[in-house]
Amino acid sequence: MLQMTYYPGAALPPGVLAEVSGLRADVARLPAGVDRAEDRRRLAETLRGCSTVCVLRDNLGEAQGLWATREQVLTVAGRRCLLIYADQVWLRESARGDAAFVVSTLRHGLALCARARCHRVFIGGLANPLSYNALQGWFGTLRCLAEGDIPAAERSLLEAVAKALGERWDGQRARARLLVLPPHIPSHVLTRPGAAERIAHYEALNPDWADGWGLPVVGRVPWVRVAAMPVRSVRRALRRPAARLAAALTR
């Protein structure tokens, strides 16, 4: 399993920033004509605005993945909700499927729940077709503002996500400008159960996705599915933060 190191975004060391900038440059597709120095500056600004940055490294100490999040506690319909916004997620091919990604994100999420004393947890972010397919398959129900009929709670959370996007948000089309171009859709993905239908639904909502547009989405964390995860290393790594969460919610 890859090694996990957490950093506060506001105090991200310059060396780590250079490391993750190189990782992103290797795996991301930048639009034509984008100045790479300006892109690195913009990435640094984005990461320093995040509460937590997690870097996943191999045994040689080389970065294979990272994720960065921001959090917000909102009261919706009289109930406290924790919104975890996944601002950046970048993984090399070698890191995809590694247990460290699941362990690190769930450990972080459980610790946030314990501190916020809140069990209604939603994950938000900007989705491209591939991430939408994966998230919709895991959450079961994923919401976006481009859909007309969505519950009030999810609508409030999505509006908070849209507001945070600033000038990148296109309210008329309910979409946002991505900082990089989305990955192409491999043909083998479309052969998986339900994938073709989910991606077709996404493309109907966001037909210009290939030009660098994404859909803000939110999904409520399915705790039943999390609790049933069979990976022994995941359960062992999450045992202590899960106990803290249970204690916080029963006070």
Tab-separated table of C-alpha atoms in Angstrom:
chain	number	residue	atom	x	y	z
A	1	MET	CA	0.000	0.000	0.000
A	2	LEU	CA	1.236	3.500	-0.808
A	3	GLN	CA	2.397	5.744	2.026
A	4	MET	CA	0.060	8.581	3.044
A	5	THR	CA	1.214	12.029	4.205
A	6	TYR	CA	-1.209	14.807	5.144
A	7	TYR	CA	-0.408	18.523	4.920
A	8	PRO	CA	-2.400	21.655	5.795
A	9	GLY	CA	-2.937	23.421	2.490
A	10	ALA	CA	-2.078	26.864	3.844
A	11	ALA	CA	1.345	25.610	4.999
A	12	LEU	CA	2.204	23.338	2.074
A	13	PRO	CA	6.037	23.176	1.868
A	14	PRO	CA	7.542	24.518	-1.397
A	15	GLY	CA	9.208	21.169	-2.087
A	16	VAL	CA	5.909	19.305	-1.818
A	17	LEU	CA	4.230	21.903	-4.005
A	18	ALA	CA	6.856	21.354	-6.703
A	19	GLU	CA	6.437	17.583	-6.321
A	20	VAL	CA	2.665	17.596	-6.786
A	21	SER	CA	2.879	20.151	-9.598
A	22	GLY	CA	5.072	17.676	-11.460
A	23	LEU	CA	2.625	14.857	-10.751
A	24	ARG	CA	-0.301	16.868	-12.087
A	25	ALA	CA	1.654	17.912	-15.175
A	26	ASP	CA	2.296	14.227	-15.920
A	27	VAL	CA	-1.325	13.070	-15.667
A	28	ALA	CA	-3.409	16.123	-16.666
A	29	ARG	CA	-4.269	17.440	-20.127
A	30	LEU	CA	-3.820	21.205	-20.332
A	31	PRO	CA	-5.709	23.235	-22.953
A	32	ALA	CA	-3.646	24.410	-25.928
A	33	GLY	CA	-1.839	27.682	-25.347
A	34	VAL	CA	-1.916	27.532	-21.539
A	35	ASP	CA	1.213	28.973	-19.937
A	36	ARG	CA	2.631	26.228	-17.717
A	37	ALA	CA	4.193	28.666	-15.255
A	38	GLU	CA	0.828	30.380	-14.837
A	39	ASP	CA	-0.855	27.002	-14.448
A	40	ARG	CA	1.585	26.053	-11.655
A	41	ARG	CA	0.914	29.370	-9.923
A	42	ARG	CA	-2.826	28.798	-10.144
A	43	LEU	CA	-2.478	25.246	-8.800
A	44	ALA	CA	-0.383	26.510	-5.877
A	45	GLU	CA	-3.042	29.094	-5.064
A	46	THR	CA	-5.755	26.441	-5.221
A	47	LEU	CA	-3.915	23.970	-2.983
A	48	ARG	CA	-3.100	26.625	-0.391
A	49	GLY	CA	-6.811	27.397	-0.204
A	50	CYS	CA	-7.569	23.775	0.718
A	51	SER	CA	-7.744	22.615	4.315
A	52	THR	CA	-5.967	19.312	3.674
A	53	VAL	CA	-3.644	17.975	0.985
A	54	CYS	CA	-2.754	14.273	1.041
A	55	VAL	CA	0.161	12.950	-1.016
A	56	LEU	CA	0.457	9.222	-1.760
A	57	ARG	CA	4.036	8.015	-2.272
A	58	ASP	CA	5.627	4.717	-3.220
A	59	ASN	CA	8.465	2.973	-1.371
A	60	LEU	CA	10.993	5.163	-3.179
A	61	GLY	CA	9.309	8.310	-1.888
A	62	GLU	CA	7.990	9.362	-5.296
A	63	ALA	CA	4.506	10.911	-5.497
A	64	GLN	CA	1.979	8.628	-7.183
A	65	GLY	CA	-1.194	10.476	-6.244
A	66	LEU	CA	-2.723	13.338	-4.309
A	67	TRP	CA	-6.066	14.662	-3.215
A	68	ALA	CA	-7.039	17.982	-1.648
A	69	THR	CA	-10.272	18.997	0.089
A	70	ARG	CA	-12.138	21.914	1.580
A	71	GLU	CA	-14.948	21.543	4.090
A	72	GLN	CA	-18.032	23.490	5.089
A	73	VAL	CA	-20.712	22.798	7.722
A	74	LEU	CA	-24.142	23.990	6.596
A	75	THR	CA	-27.555	23.884	8.242
A	76	VAL	CA	-30.099	22.702	5.697
A	77	ALA	CA	-33.773	22.307	6.640
A	78	GLY	CA	-32.770	22.532	10.305
A	79	ARG	CA	-30.181	19.749	10.078
A	80	ARG	CA	-26.402	20.026	10.121
A	81	CYS	CA	-24.668	18.784	6.984
A	82	LEU	CA	-20.957	18.434	6.351
A	83	LEU	CA	-19.935	19.181	2.767
A	84	ILE	CA	-16.499	17.871	1.793
A	85	TYR	CA	-15.452	19.448	-1.485
A	86	ALA	CA	-12.914	17.372	-3.402
A	87	ASP	CA	-10.937	20.158	-5.039
A	88	GLN	CA	-8.103	18.146	-6.588
A	89	VAL	CA	-7.698	14.406	-7.222
A	90	TRP	CA	-4.770	13.187	-9.326
A	91	LEU	CA	-3.564	9.589	-9.551
A	92	ARG	CA	-0.965	7.926	-11.701
A	93	GLU	CA	-2.041	4.686	-13.352
A	94	SER	CA	0.004	2.743	-10.790
A	95	ALA	CA	-1.931	4.308	-7.895
A	96	ARG	CA	-5.424	3.582	-9.164
A	97	GLY	CA	-6.999	0.815	-7.148
A	98	ASP	CA	-4.416	1.100	-4.358
A	99	ALA	CA	-5.996	0.786	-0.895
A	100	ALA	CA	-4.166	3.926	0.264
A	101	PHE	CA	-6.568	6.167	-1.642
A	102	VAL	CA	-9.621	4.619	0.024
A	103	VAL	CA	-7.987	4.479	3.462
A	104	SER	CA	-6.716	8.060	3.379
A	105	THR	CA	-9.969	9.611	2.176
A	106	LEU	CA	-12.213	7.675	4.567
A	107	ARG	CA	-9.892	8.242	7.514
A	108	HIS	CA	-9.930	11.968	6.779
A	109	GLY	CA	-13.701	12.003	6.340
A	110	LEU	CA	-14.374	10.175	9.601
A	111	ALA	CA	-12.096	12.537	11.515
A	112	LEU	CA	-13.958	15.524	10.022
A	113	CYS	CA	-17.300	13.996	11.027
A	114	ALA	CA	-16.094	13.531	14.585
A	115	ARG	CA	-14.915	17.139	14.855
A	116	ALA	CA	-18.083	18.512	13.262
A	117	ARG	CA	-20.270	16.071	15.262
A	118	CYS	CA	-22.241	15.462	12.121
A	119	HIS	CA	-23.187	12.237	10.325
A	120	ARG	CA	-25.033	13.744	7.328
A	121	VAL	CA	-22.010	13.947	5.051
A	122	PHE	CA	-21.947	14.913	1.391
A	123	ILE	CA	-19.077	14.787	-1.086
A	124	GLY	CA	-18.990	17.515	-3.726
A	125	GLY	CA	-16.793	18.283	-6.682
A	126	LEU	CA	-16.572	18.971	-10.400
A	127	ALA	CA	-17.276	15.829	-12.400
A	128	ASN	CA	-16.184	14.801	-15.872
A	129	PRO	CA	-17.805	11.782	-17.586
A	130	LEU	CA	-15.424	9.220	-16.054
A	131	SER	CA	-15.603	10.568	-12.506
A	132	TYR	CA	-19.385	10.947	-12.802
A	133	ASN	CA	-19.687	7.314	-13.850
A	134	ALA	CA	-17.513	6.119	-10.961
A	135	LEU	CA	-19.189	8.301	-8.331
A	136	GLN	CA	-22.725	7.569	-9.510
A	137	GLY	CA	-21.953	3.875	-9.330
A	138	TRP	CA	-20.634	4.205	-5.768
A	139	PHE	CA	-23.070	6.727	-4.272
A	140	GLY	CA	-26.106	5.317	-6.031
A	141	THR	CA	-27.601	8.799	-6.370
A	142	LEU	CA	-25.540	11.763	-7.490
A	143	ARG	CA	-27.129	15.193	-7.920
A	144	CYS	CA	-26.247	18.175	-10.114
A	145	LEU	CA	-27.904	21.537	-10.749
A	146	ALA	CA	-28.333	20.745	-14.445
A	147	GLU	CA	-31.091	18.338	-13.362
A	148	GLY	CA	-34.404	19.991	-12.654
A	149	ASP	CA	-35.973	17.928	-9.870
A	150	ILE	CA	-33.525	17.607	-6.969
A	151	PRO	CA	-34.166	17.642	-3.180
A	152	ALA	CA	-33.842	20.952	-1.328
A	153	ALA	CA	-30.878	19.761	0.761
A	154	GLU	CA	-28.809	18.765	-2.253
A	155	ARG	CA	-29.796	21.961	-4.072
A	156	SER	CA	-28.531	24.108	-1.183
A	157	LEU	CA	-25.240	22.221	-1.108
A	158	LEU	CA	-24.813	22.476	-4.873
A	159	GLU	CA	-25.443	26.214	-4.741
A	160	ALA	CA	-22.680	26.481	-2.125
A	161	VAL	CA	-20.332	24.613	-4.472
A	162	ALA	CA	-21.288	26.861	-7.393
A	163	LYS	CA	-20.713	30.001	-5.336
A	164	ALA	CA	-17.213	28.834	-4.409
A	165	LEU	CA	-16.334	28.453	-8.105
A	166	GLY	CA	-16.579	32.207	-8.682
A	167	GLU	CA	-16.040	33.319	-12.285
A	168	ARG	CA	-15.635	29.735	-13.470
A	169	TRP	CA	-19.343	29.094	-12.858
A	170	ASP	CA	-21.773	29.376	-15.802
A	171	GLY	CA	-25.138	29.735	-14.090
A	172	GLN	CA	-27.089	29.755	-17.337
A	173	ARG	CA	-25.828	26.298	-18.321
A	174	ALA	CA	-25.302	25.016	-14.737
A	175	ARG	CA	-21.700	24.043	-15.471
A	176	ALA	CA	-18.190	25.231	-14.607
A	177	ARG	CA	-14.955	25.763	-16.489
A	178	LEU	CA	-12.348	23.114	-15.650
A	179	LEU	CA	-8.697	24.049	-15.225
A	180	VAL	CA	-7.630	21.072	-17.351
A	181	LEU	CA	-9.197	19.073	-20.162
A	182	PRO	CA	-11.151	15.967	-19.094
A	183	PRO	CA	-9.675	12.560	-19.964
A	184	HIS	CA	-10.986	10.670	-22.965
A	185	ILE	CA	-13.472	7.856	-22.358
A	186	PRO	CA	-11.776	4.460	-22.935
A	187	SER	CA	-13.943	2.046	-24.894
A	188	HIS	CA	-13.590	-0.673	-22.248
A	189	VAL	CA	-15.289	1.550	-19.650
A	190	LEU	CA	-18.495	1.542	-21.691
A	191	THR	CA	-18.701	-2.255	-21.464
A	192	ARG	CA	-19.103	-2.201	-17.678
A	193	PRO	CA	-22.631	-2.646	-16.258
A	194	GLY	CA	-24.527	0.658	-16.249
A	195	ALA	CA	-21.549	2.733	-17.402
A	196	ALA	CA	-22.816	3.534	-20.904
A	197	GLU	CA	-26.159	4.742	-19.516
A	198	ARG	CA	-24.538	6.882	-16.808
A	199	ILE	CA	-22.095	8.489	-19.240
A	200	ALA	CA	-24.872	9.115	-21.792
A	201	HIS	CA	-26.889	10.864	-19.076
A	202	TYR	CA	-23.881	13.022	-18.210
A	203	GLU	CA	-23.296	13.945	-21.861
A	204	ALA	CA	-26.946	14.955	-22.243
A	205	LEU	CA	-26.538	17.355	-19.307
A	206	ASN	CA	-23.104	18.623	-20.389
A	207	PRO	CA	-22.590	18.098	-24.142
A	208	ASP	CA	-19.541	20.415	-24.253
A	209	TRP	CA	-17.552	18.483	-21.650
A	210	ALA	CA	-14.666	17.741	-24.051
A	211	ASP	CA	-14.029	21.496	-24.369
A	212	GLY	CA	-13.223	21.729	-20.659
A	213	TRP	CA	-16.588	22.032	-18.890
A	214	GLY	CA	-17.545	20.074	-15.770
A	215	LEU	CA	-20.701	19.535	-13.729
A	216	PRO	CA	-20.737	20.361	-9.997
A	217	VAL	CA	-22.116	17.294	-8.226
A	218	VAL	CA	-22.901	16.194	-4.671
A	219	GLY	CA	-23.693	12.801	-3.227
A	220	ARG	CA	-24.519	11.726	0.304
A	221	VAL	CA	-21.996	9.299	1.772
A	222	PRO	CA	-23.644	5.842	1.999
A	223	TRP	CA	-22.457	4.774	5.452
A	224	VAL	CA	-24.022	1.324	5.067
A	225	ARG	CA	-21.790	0.680	2.075
A	226	VAL	CA	-18.751	2.102	3.863
A	227	ALA	CA	-19.366	-0.156	6.872
A	228	ALA	CA	-19.658	-3.194	4.606
A	229	MET	CA	-16.349	-2.635	2.832
A	230	PRO	CA	-14.550	-6.002	2.911
A	231	VAL	CA	-10.974	-4.736	2.640
A	232	ARG	CA	-9.327	-5.751	5.913
A	233	SER	CA	-6.608	-3.114	5.722
A	234	VAL	CA	-9.246	-0.414	5.250
A	235	ARG	CA	-11.210	-1.546	8.301
A	236	ARG	CA	-8.086	-1.750	10.440
A	237	ALA	CA	-6.867	1.691	9.388
A	238	LEU	CA	-10.259	3.280	10.022
A	239	ARG	CA	-11.025	1.621	13.368
A	240	ARG	CA	-9.756	4.410	15.640
A	241	PRO	CA	-11.276	7.386	13.760
A	242	ALA	CA	-14.553	5.441	13.483
A	243	ALA	CA	-14.586	4.978	17.264
A	244	ARG	CA	-13.985	8.726	17.747
A	245	LEU	CA	-16.860	9.461	15.382
A	246	ALA	CA	-19.229	7.165	17.284
A	247	ALA	CA	-18.225	8.772	20.583
A	248	ALA	CA	-18.743	12.287	19.223
A	249	LEU	CA	-22.178	11.508	17.798
A	250	THR	CA	-23.445	9.950	21.032
A	251	ARG	CA	-22.454	12.806	23.348
